[in-house]
Short mmCIF file of C-alpha atoms in Angstrom, two decimals:
data_model
loop_
_atom_site.label_atom_id
_atom_site.label_comp_id
_atom_site.label_asym_id
_atom_site.label_seq_id
_atom_site.Cartn_x
_atom_site.Cartn_y
_atom_site.Cartn_z
CA ALA A 1 -9.82 -10.73 -2.23
CA LEU A 2 -13.43 -9.78 -2.74
CA GLY A 3 -15.01 -9.31 -6.15
CA LEU A 4 -18.22 -7.28 -6.24
CA ARG A 5 -18.13 -6.44 -9.92
CA GLU A 6 -21.30 -5.49 -11.85
CA LEU A 7 -23.76 -5.95 -9.00
CA ASN A 8 -25.59 -2.60 -9.27
CA LEU A 9 -24.24 -1.56 -5.88
CA THR A 10 -24.32 1.94 -4.42
CA ALA A 11 -21.77 3.27 -1.93
CA ASN A 12 -24.09 2.64 1.02
CA THR A 13 -25.08 -0.90 0.03
CA THR A 14 -21.40 -1.71 -0.45
CA VAL A 15 -20.59 -0.44 3.06
CA ASP A 16 -23.49 -2.47 4.51
CA LEU A 17 -22.31 -5.56 2.67
CA LEU A 18 -18.69 -5.11 3.78
CA ALA A 19 -19.76 -4.53 7.39
CA SER A 20 -21.97 -7.60 7.46
CA ALA A 21 -19.31 -9.80 5.89
CA SER A 22 -16.75 -8.92 8.59
CA ILE A 23 -13.66 -9.36 6.46
CA PRO A 24 -10.61 -8.49 8.55
CA GLY A 25 -7.44 -8.04 6.55
CA LEU A 26 -9.17 -7.57 3.19
CA VAL A 27 -6.37 -6.84 0.70
CA ALA A 28 -8.11 -6.66 -2.71
CA LEU A 29 -11.50 -5.18 -3.52
CA ASP A 30 -13.07 -5.08 -6.99
CA LEU A 31 -16.02 -2.68 -7.14
CA SER A 32 -15.75 -2.04 -10.87
CA HIS A 33 -18.82 -1.54 -13.03
CA ASN A 34 -21.09 -0.42 -10.16
CA GLU A 35 -22.72 3.01 -9.99
CA LEU A 36 -21.36 3.68 -6.53
CA PHE A 37 -21.40 7.46 -6.59
CA GLY A 38 -23.67 10.23 -7.82
CA ASP A 39 -26.86 11.89 -6.70
CA GLY A 40 -28.75 10.68 -3.68
CA PRO A 41 -27.88 9.82 -0.08
CA GLU A 42 -27.26 6.15 -0.95
CA ARG A 43 -24.42 7.16 -3.26
CA ARG A 44 -22.34 9.27 -0.86
CA PRO A 45 -18.62 8.49 -1.09
CA GLU A 46 -18.06 9.24 2.61
CA SER A 47 -19.86 6.05 3.57
CA LEU A 48 -17.49 3.90 1.50
CA PHE A 49 -14.16 5.68 1.91
CA HIS A 50 -14.55 5.95 5.68
CA SER A 51 -15.39 2.26 6.09
CA PRO A 52 -12.90 0.49 8.41
CA THR A 53 -12.92 -2.49 6.04
CA LEU A 54 -10.81 -0.47 3.57
CA ALA A 55 -7.94 0.01 6.05
CA SER A 56 -5.96 -2.97 4.76
CA VAL A 57 -6.97 -2.82 1.08
CA GLN A 58 -3.94 -2.60 -1.21
CA TRP A 59 -5.73 -3.34 -4.51
CA LEU A 60 -8.77 -1.14 -5.17
CA ASP A 61 -10.63 -1.34 -8.48
CA LEU A 62 -13.22 1.40 -9.05
CA PHE A 63 -13.24 1.17 -12.86
CA CYS A 64 -16.55 2.48 -14.28
CA SER A 65 -17.92 3.31 -10.82
CA GLY A 66 -19.20 6.85 -11.37
CA MET A 67 -16.36 8.64 -9.53
CA THR A 68 -17.02 12.35 -9.18
CA PRO A 69 -14.47 15.04 -8.23
CA SER A 70 -15.88 15.05 -4.69
CA ALA A 71 -15.64 11.24 -4.46
CA VAL A 72 -12.00 11.42 -5.60
CA HIS A 73 -11.31 14.11 -2.99
CA ILE A 74 -12.86 12.02 -0.22
CA LEU A 75 -10.88 8.92 -1.30
CA ALA A 76 -7.61 10.88 -1.53
CA HIS A 77 -8.11 12.43 1.92
CA SER A 78 -9.63 9.43 3.69
CA THR A 79 -8.31 8.71 7.15
CA VAL A 80 -9.04 5.01 6.59
CA VAL A 81 -7.55 4.32 3.14
CA ARG A 82 -3.79 3.92 3.55
CA GLY A 83 -1.87 4.01 0.29
CA PRO A 84 -3.23 1.26 -1.91
CA ARG A 85 -0.61 -0.08 -4.33
CA TYR A 86 -3.14 -0.63 -7.14
CA LEU A 87 -5.77 2.03 -7.84
CA ASN A 88 -8.04 1.82 -10.86
CA LEU A 89 -10.22 4.90 -11.40
CA GLY A 90 -10.46 4.47 -15.16
CA TRP A 91 -13.55 5.33 -17.14
CA SER A 92 -15.54 5.98 -13.99
CA GLY A 93 -17.56 8.59 -15.78
CA TYR A 94 -18.99 6.40 -18.58
CA ASP A 95 -18.62 9.57 -20.71
CA SER A 96 -22.32 10.39 -20.53
CA PRO A 97 -24.27 13.41 -19.23
CA HIS A 98 -25.37 11.39 -16.20
CA HIS A 99 -21.84 10.19 -15.41
CA PRO A 100 -19.28 12.69 -16.69
CA PRO A 101 -15.56 12.02 -16.23
CA PHE A 102 -14.05 13.64 -13.15
CA SER A 103 -11.72 15.80 -15.33
CA THR A 104 -9.10 18.24 -14.08
CA ALA A 105 -10.89 18.78 -10.74
CA GLY A 106 -10.60 15.09 -9.92
CA ALA A 107 -6.92 14.99 -10.87
CA VAL A 108 -6.22 17.99 -8.65
CA ALA A 109 -8.08 16.34 -5.76
CA LEU A 110 -6.17 13.09 -6.26
CA ALA A 111 -2.82 14.88 -6.47
CA GLY A 112 -3.41 16.62 -3.16
CA GLY A 113 -4.44 13.56 -1.20
CA PRO A 114 -2.16 11.93 1.34
CA SER A 115 -4.05 8.63 1.56
CA VAL A 116 -3.25 7.58 -2.02
CA ARG A 117 0.50 8.17 -1.88
CA GLY A 118 2.54 5.08 -2.55
CA VAL A 119 0.37 3.92 -5.46
CA GLU A 120 2.37 1.81 -7.92
CA PHE A 121 -0.36 1.23 -10.52
CA LEU A 122 -2.73 4.07 -11.37
CA ASN A 123 -5.38 3.99 -14.08
CA LEU A 124 -7.06 7.31 -14.90
CA SER A 125 -8.08 6.36 -18.43
CA GLY A 126 -11.03 8.25 -19.88
CA GLN A 127 -11.15 10.91 -17.15
CA ARG A 128 -10.30 13.86 -19.41
CA ILE A 129 -7.86 15.38 -16.95
CA GLY A 130 -6.13 17.38 -19.70
CA ASP A 131 -2.80 19.19 -19.45
CA HIS A 132 -3.82 20.98 -16.25
CA GLY A 133 -4.62 17.69 -14.55
CA VAL A 134 -1.24 16.30 -15.63
CA ALA A 135 0.44 19.41 -14.23
CA ALA A 136 -1.22 18.81 -10.84
CA LEU A 137 -0.16 15.16 -10.83
CA VAL A 138 3.49 15.75 -11.73
CA ARG A 139 3.85 18.33 -8.96
CA SER A 140 2.44 15.89 -6.42
CA PRO A 141 4.20 13.26 -4.30
CA LEU A 142 1.51 10.86 -5.59
CA LEU A 143 3.71 9.80 -8.52
CA ALA A 144 6.84 8.96 -6.51
CA ALA A 145 6.25 5.19 -6.49
CA ILE A 146 4.32 4.87 -9.78
CA ARG A 147 5.44 1.94 -11.93
CA GLU A 148 2.44 1.86 -14.32
CA LEU A 149 0.38 4.89 -15.30
CA ASN A 150 -2.57 4.74 -17.67
CA LEU A 151 -3.64 8.14 -19.01
CA GLU A 152 -5.38 6.90 -22.15
CA SER A 153 -8.14 9.19 -23.54
CA ASN A 154 -7.51 12.17 -21.28
CA ASP A 155 -7.32 15.12 -23.67
CA ILE A 156 -3.60 15.44 -22.93
CA GLY A 157 -1.73 17.53 -25.46
CA ASP A 158 1.87 18.50 -26.07
CA ALA A 159 2.19 20.48 -22.81
CA GLY A 160 1.04 17.53 -20.69
CA ALA A 161 3.31 15.08 -22.52
CA VAL A 162 6.31 17.37 -21.95
CA GLU A 163 5.39 17.69 -18.23
CA LEU A 164 5.36 13.91 -17.91
CA ALA A 165 8.65 13.50 -19.80
CA GLU A 166 10.38 16.03 -17.57
CA CYS A 167 8.92 14.81 -14.26
CA PRO A 168 11.68 13.65 -11.90
CA ARG A 169 9.13 11.83 -9.69
CA LEU A 170 8.54 9.26 -12.43
CA ALA A 171 11.91 7.53 -11.93
CA ALA A 172 10.21 4.21 -11.03
CA LEU A 173 7.85 4.35 -14.06
CA ARG A 174 8.03 1.26 -16.27
CA LYS A 175 4.84 1.60 -18.33
CA LEU A 176 2.98 4.71 -19.51
CA ASP A 177 -0.16 4.64 -21.69
CA LEU A 178 -0.90 7.93 -23.46
CA SER A 179 -2.91 6.41 -26.30
CA ASP A 180 -5.87 8.30 -27.74
CA ASN A 181 -4.61 11.74 -26.66
CA PRO A 182 -4.04 14.69 -29.03
CA ILE A 183 -0.25 14.73 -28.62
CA GLY A 184 1.57 16.24 -31.57
CA ALA A 185 5.20 16.42 -32.66
CA ALA A 186 6.10 18.95 -29.94
CA GLY A 187 5.04 16.51 -27.23
CA ALA A 188 6.50 13.36 -28.74
#
């Protein structure tokens, strides 16, 4: 396991650090609370999600890392990342104009990605994926192995709650967090 939490890292500096450390068989990587992605060549997600060091990672924490829809797409379609069991993409947008949540576009990108299938724990809290993002997720094979799903603060309404309740792919689900969403009586 390697913890690189709150070090002010960018995607490129993280790749350089991982390459220099030569960590074969790395299983857990905590990059939470770093502004990894965004504007500028040093923050390009390709550099991180195509790093050979990630090939064996099963526990990937990108909480509050500035994930953008394009970064989510690159992660979900990476030829290096191979189905991490734990994936934390929560609050990666800080909910500010400089770091907006990845919203529906990020959920759609994640749902369509083969490299994140097999995830058992998925945190998308604070990403504002809405009902359309939920619809993309429930139609995706991504949720087949999900045991814990955190969708707190995602602007999910009645339609999204009903989609989740009726999703046959969620048979393995043991814990679902829908707190702080505008779900009414029709979705309860």
